[in-house]
Amino acid sequence: MSIPSDPGIRKVCPRCGQTFLCHAARIERCDCMKIPLTPATTASIRDRYGDCLCAACLQDLSADTPTAQPDAEPDTASGTTRK
């Protein structure tokens, strides 16, 4: 059984203006499935840009995604995390 070809759709990133290939027809090949984003970041992208972003912008936004710090203790009084 052969896998259908997906040449991608050429798009312009609404965040940076660079041209890239979107593989939404084969979502497992798409950059948006390879770069970890929180649900909040994904929703923000959808609300702000309304279309796919290039891999560089997705990577940049994923770097802004807060990650758990194993040595941080929760501050129960303020609901924040402190070291």
PDB file of C-alpha atoms in Angstrom:
ATOM      1  CA  MET A   1       0.000   0.000   0.000  1.00  0.00           C
ATOM      2  CA  SER A   2       1.488   3.356  -0.962  1.00  0.00           C
ATOM      3  CA  ILE A   3       1.266   6.489   1.148  1.00  0.00           C
ATOM      4  CA  PRO A   4      -0.398   9.418  -0.624  1.00  0.00           C
ATOM      5  CA  SER A   5       1.937  12.212  -1.619  1.00  0.00           C
ATOM      6  CA  ASP A   6       1.715  15.525   0.203  1.00  0.00           C
ATOM      7  CA  PRO A   7       3.708  18.274  -1.479  1.00  0.00           C
ATOM      8  CA  GLY A   8       2.333  20.765   1.047  1.00  0.00           C
ATOM      9  CA  ILE A   9       0.661  24.094   0.542  1.00  0.00           C
ATOM     10  CA  ARG A  10       2.898  27.131   0.151  1.00  0.00           C
ATOM     11  CA  LYS A  11       1.853  29.763   2.695  1.00  0.00           C
ATOM     12  CA  VAL A  12       3.181  33.048   4.050  1.00  0.00           C
ATOM     13  CA  CYS A  13       3.607  33.119   7.820  1.00  0.00           C
ATOM     14  CA  PRO A  14       1.336  35.848   9.206  1.00  0.00           C
ATOM     15  CA  ARG A  15       3.788  36.468  12.069  1.00  0.00           C
ATOM     16  CA  CYS A  16       7.105  36.927  10.230  1.00  0.00           C
ATOM     17  CA  GLY A  17       6.224  37.015   6.524  1.00  0.00           C
ATOM     18  CA  GLN A  18       8.418  34.044   5.539  1.00  0.00           C
ATOM     19  CA  THR A  19       7.167  31.504   3.001  1.00  0.00           C
ATOM     20  CA  PHE A  20       6.837  27.899   4.208  1.00  0.00           C
ATOM     21  CA  LEU A  21       5.145  24.631   3.317  1.00  0.00           C
ATOM     22  CA  CYS A  22       2.087  23.644   5.333  1.00  0.00           C
ATOM     23  CA  HIS A  23       1.325  19.923   5.491  1.00  0.00           C
ATOM     24  CA  ALA A  24      -2.152  20.104   7.041  1.00  0.00           C
ATOM     25  CA  ALA A  25      -3.363  17.426   4.611  1.00  0.00           C
ATOM     26  CA  ARG A  26      -0.930  15.018   6.315  1.00  0.00           C
ATOM     27  CA  ILE A  27      -1.065  16.498   9.807  1.00  0.00           C
ATOM     28  CA  GLU A  28       1.537  14.076  11.180  1.00  0.00           C
ATOM     29  CA  ARG A  29       4.082  15.751   8.860  1.00  0.00           C
ATOM     30  CA  CYS A  30       3.118  19.276   9.898  1.00  0.00           C
ATOM     31  CA  ASP A  31       5.476  21.352  12.043  1.00  0.00           C
ATOM     32  CA  CYS A  32       2.608  22.240  14.358  1.00  0.00           C
ATOM     33  CA  MET A  33       2.483  18.595  15.450  1.00  0.00           C
ATOM     34  CA  LYS A  34       6.259  18.348  15.995  1.00  0.00           C
ATOM     35  CA  ILE A  35       6.794  21.446  18.155  1.00  0.00           C
ATOM     36  CA  PRO A  36       5.279  21.217  21.640  1.00  0.00           C
ATOM     37  CA  LEU A  37       2.850  24.022  22.424  1.00  0.00           C
ATOM     38  CA  THR A  38       0.540  24.367  25.389  1.00  0.00           C
ATOM     39  CA  PRO A  39      -3.203  24.541  24.712  1.00  0.00           C
ATOM     40  CA  ALA A  40      -3.087  28.207  25.803  1.00  0.00           C
ATOM     41  CA  THR A  41      -0.307  28.997  23.302  1.00  0.00           C
ATOM     42  CA  THR A  42      -2.193  27.174  20.544  1.00  0.00           C
ATOM     43  CA  ALA A  43      -5.361  29.152  21.337  1.00  0.00           C
ATOM     44  CA  SER A  44      -3.391  32.414  21.374  1.00  0.00           C
ATOM     45  CA  ILE A  45      -1.899  31.630  17.957  1.00  0.00           C
ATOM     46  CA  ARG A  46      -5.352  30.818  16.577  1.00  0.00           C
ATOM     47  CA  ASP A  47      -6.818  34.058  17.988  1.00  0.00           C
ATOM     48  CA  ARG A  48      -3.947  36.341  16.949  1.00  0.00           C
ATOM     49  CA  TYR A  49      -3.012  34.974  13.533  1.00  0.00           C
ATOM     50  CA  GLY A  50      -5.919  32.892  12.200  1.00  0.00           C
ATOM     51  CA  ASP A  51      -3.641  30.708  10.058  1.00  0.00           C
ATOM     52  CA  CYS A  52      -0.593  28.464  10.255  1.00  0.00           C
ATOM     53  CA  LEU A  53       2.771  29.814  11.375  1.00  0.00           C
ATOM     54  CA  CYS A  54       6.179  28.750  10.078  1.00  0.00           C
ATOM     55  CA  ALA A  55       8.370  26.364  12.085  1.00  0.00           C
ATOM     56  CA  ALA A  56      10.684  29.174  13.245  1.00  0.00           C
ATOM     57  CA  CYS A  57       7.786  31.155  14.713  1.00  0.00           C
ATOM     58  CA  LEU A  58       6.266  28.047  16.314  1.00  0.00           C
ATOM     59  CA  GLN A  59       9.657  27.264  17.850  1.00  0.00           C
ATOM     60  CA  ASP A  60      10.005  30.835  19.068  1.00  0.00           C
ATOM     61  CA  LEU A  61       6.558  30.758  20.676  1.00  0.00           C
ATOM     62  CA  SER A  62       7.216  27.341  22.220  1.00  0.00           C
ATOM     63  CA  ALA A  63      10.309  28.809  23.913  1.00  0.00           C
ATOM     64  CA  ASP A  64       7.965  31.275  25.637  1.00  0.00           C
ATOM     65  CA  THR A  65       5.891  28.373  26.974  1.00  0.00           C
ATOM     66  CA  PRO A  66       6.439  28.053  30.720  1.00  0.00           C
ATOM     67  CA  THR A  67       7.817  24.722  31.806  1.00  0.00           C
ATOM     68  CA  ALA A  68       7.705  23.106  35.210  1.00  0.00           C
ATOM     69  CA  GLN A  69      10.807  23.661  37.297  1.00  0.00           C
ATOM     70  CA  PRO A  70      11.497  20.522  39.343  1.00  0.00           C
ATOM     71  CA  ASP A  71      13.260  22.384  42.144  1.00  0.00           C
ATOM     72  CA  ALA A  72      10.566  25.042  42.486  1.00  0.00           C
ATOM     73  CA  GLU A  73       8.152  25.029  45.395  1.00  0.00           C
ATOM     74  CA  PRO A  74       4.569  26.220  45.015  1.00  0.00           C
ATOM     75  CA  ASP A  75       3.731  29.362  46.951  1.00  0.00           C
ATOM     76  CA  THR A  76       0.279  28.425  48.185  1.00  0.00           C
ATOM     77  CA  ALA A  77      -0.472  31.911  49.476  1.00  0.00           C
ATOM     78  CA  SER A  78      -0.139  33.591  46.092  1.00  0.00           C
ATOM     79  CA  GLY A  79      -0.714  30.592  43.814  1.00  0.00           C
ATOM     80  CA  THR A  80       2.666  31.098  42.134  1.00  0.00           C
ATOM     81  CA  THR A  81       5.877  29.106  42.049  1.00  0.00           C
ATOM     82  CA  ARG A  82       9.048  30.190  43.797  1.00  0.00           C
ATOM     83  CA  LYS A  83      12.583  28.863  44.111  1.00  0.00           C
TER      84      LYS A  83
END
